[in-house]
Amino acid sequence: MNKEERVFLEHFVDNMESKGLTIKTVHISFSEEELKVINEKYKTSITLEKMREVLNKLLSHEYLKRAYLNGDNFSGLELTLKGLGIVNSLRSKEEMKKKRKLLKKISDYVEDHKGIFLVLGFLIT
């Protein structure tokens, strides 16, 4: 999941949690004004065209669904259980990553950059 997709899902969950609502009661209509709010809140620079592309992808993967049909394709969207699960999973993963011990962080760093260490080891020998 890329950053833009995550931002839109996070926006739903943040709205839901800040107001004490459930996924069935949070409906968001995405317009230029809503996009400005999202760009300011999440410090992004998503364009209107990119927003349409991302929302279509989220709808096709069933992370979002249309609560009601209106003239605009992106009016009255609501989060699905699948979308909520993705956000909760990503948040949990980040929380676990923050709580790692120093040795685990070093181990993960080496694992992520093993190609560089392999080349350095080859050059040293």
Short mmCIF file of C-alpha atoms in Angstrom, two decimals:
data_model
loop_
_atom_site.label_atom_id
_atom_site.label_comp_id
_atom_site.label_asym_id
_atom_site.label_seq_id
_atom_site.Cartn_x
_atom_site.Cartn_y
_atom_site.Cartn_z
CA MET A 1 0.00 0.00 0.00
CA ASN A 2 1.45 3.33 -1.02
CA LYS A 3 1.47 6.53 1.01
CA GLU A 4 -1.49 8.17 -0.75
CA GLU A 5 -3.74 5.15 -0.26
CA ARG A 6 -2.83 5.00 3.39
CA VAL A 7 -3.52 8.72 3.86
CA PHE A 8 -7.13 8.37 2.66
CA LEU A 9 -7.78 5.32 4.83
CA GLU A 10 -6.15 7.03 7.83
CA HIS A 11 -8.37 10.06 7.21
CA PHE A 12 -11.47 7.87 7.61
CA VAL A 13 -10.18 6.23 10.79
CA ASP A 14 -9.05 9.54 12.31
CA ASN A 15 -12.49 11.06 11.64
CA MET A 16 -14.18 8.01 13.08
CA GLU A 17 -12.07 7.88 16.23
CA SER A 18 -12.09 11.63 16.91
CA LYS A 19 -15.90 11.69 16.86
CA GLY A 20 -16.48 8.31 18.53
CA LEU A 21 -18.33 6.94 15.53
CA THR A 22 -18.35 3.57 13.77
CA ILE A 23 -17.49 2.70 10.19
CA LYS A 24 -21.20 2.62 9.33
CA THR A 25 -21.75 6.21 10.45
CA VAL A 26 -18.75 7.96 8.89
CA HIS A 27 -19.43 9.11 5.35
CA ILE A 28 -16.96 11.37 3.59
CA SER A 29 -17.50 13.17 0.30
CA PHE A 30 -14.20 13.89 -1.37
CA SER A 31 -13.98 17.24 -3.10
CA GLU A 32 -11.27 19.83 -3.65
CA GLU A 33 -11.97 21.28 -0.19
CA GLU A 34 -11.66 17.89 1.50
CA LEU A 35 -8.43 17.29 -0.42
CA LYS A 36 -7.01 20.57 0.91
CA VAL A 37 -7.83 19.47 4.45
CA ILE A 38 -6.11 16.12 3.86
CA ASN A 39 -3.02 17.71 2.31
CA GLU A 40 -2.66 20.08 5.27
CA LYS A 41 -3.35 17.47 7.94
CA TYR A 42 -1.05 14.78 6.56
CA LYS A 43 1.52 17.13 4.99
CA THR A 44 1.08 15.73 1.49
CA SER A 45 0.67 17.28 -1.95
CA ILE A 46 -1.90 14.98 -3.54
CA THR A 47 -3.47 16.38 -6.70
CA LEU A 48 -7.13 16.11 -7.61
CA GLU A 49 -6.32 13.64 -10.39
CA LYS A 50 -4.21 11.51 -8.03
CA MET A 51 -7.06 11.58 -5.48
CA ARG A 52 -9.47 10.18 -8.07
CA GLU A 53 -6.99 7.48 -9.03
CA VAL A 54 -6.37 6.47 -5.42
CA LEU A 55 -10.05 6.48 -4.45
CA ASN A 56 -10.93 4.33 -7.47
CA LYS A 57 -8.24 1.85 -6.42
CA LEU A 58 -9.48 1.79 -2.82
CA LEU A 59 -13.04 1.23 -4.04
CA SER A 60 -11.98 -1.58 -6.38
CA HIS A 61 -10.07 -3.34 -3.58
CA GLU A 62 -13.11 -2.93 -1.33
CA TYR A 63 -11.32 -0.85 1.31
CA LEU A 64 -14.00 1.80 0.72
CA LYS A 65 -17.56 1.55 -0.53
CA ARG A 66 -20.31 3.90 -1.60
CA ALA A 67 -22.85 4.46 1.17
CA TYR A 68 -25.21 6.14 -1.26
CA LEU A 69 -25.14 7.17 -4.88
CA ASN A 70 -24.96 10.80 -5.78
CA GLY A 71 -24.00 12.62 -8.97
CA ASP A 72 -20.34 12.51 -8.00
CA ASN A 73 -18.44 9.23 -7.80
CA PHE A 74 -16.70 10.21 -4.58
CA SER A 75 -19.63 11.43 -2.50
CA GLY A 76 -20.78 9.45 0.51
CA LEU A 77 -17.90 7.01 0.76
CA GLU A 78 -17.54 4.84 3.83
CA LEU A 79 -14.79 2.63 5.17
CA THR A 80 -15.21 -1.14 5.05
CA LEU A 81 -14.09 -3.66 7.66
CA LYS A 82 -11.32 -4.66 5.26
CA GLY A 83 -10.10 -1.04 5.08
CA LEU A 84 -10.27 -0.65 8.86
CA GLY A 85 -8.28 -3.88 9.25
CA ILE A 86 -5.56 -2.57 6.94
CA VAL A 87 -5.20 0.65 8.95
CA ASN A 88 -5.17 -1.18 12.28
CA SER A 89 -2.59 -3.64 10.95
CA LEU A 90 -0.30 -0.87 9.68
CA ARG A 91 -0.59 1.04 12.95
CA SER A 92 0.17 -2.10 14.95
CA LYS A 93 3.20 -2.82 12.78
CA GLU A 94 4.54 0.70 13.33
CA GLU A 95 3.99 0.41 17.08
CA MET A 96 5.87 -2.89 17.18
CA LYS A 97 8.68 -1.36 15.14
CA LYS A 98 9.03 1.49 17.64
CA LYS A 99 9.24 -0.92 20.59
CA ARG A 100 12.12 -3.00 19.16
CA LYS A 101 15.27 -3.40 21.22
CA LEU A 102 18.61 -2.04 19.99
CA LEU A 103 19.93 -5.43 18.87
CA LYS A 104 16.75 -6.09 16.89
CA LYS A 105 17.04 -2.68 15.21
CA ILE A 106 20.64 -3.45 14.24
CA SER A 107 19.66 -6.89 13.00
CA ASP A 108 16.82 -5.46 10.91
CA TYR A 109 19.11 -2.77 9.49
CA VAL A 110 21.67 -5.38 8.44
CA GLU A 111 18.92 -7.54 6.93
CA ASP A 112 17.50 -4.58 4.98
CA HIS A 113 20.95 -3.62 3.67
CA LYS A 114 22.57 -7.04 3.32
CA GLY A 115 23.59 -6.34 -0.27
CA ILE A 116 25.72 -3.40 0.82
CA PHE A 117 27.35 -5.44 3.59
CA LEU A 118 28.02 -8.28 1.15
CA VAL A 119 29.78 -5.91 -1.25
CA LEU A 120 31.78 -4.33 1.57
CA GLY A 121 32.81 -7.75 2.83
CA PHE A 122 33.85 -8.75 -0.69
CA LEU A 123 35.89 -5.55 -1.09
CA ILE A 124 37.60 -6.02 2.26
CA THR A 125 38.63 -9.59 1.46
#
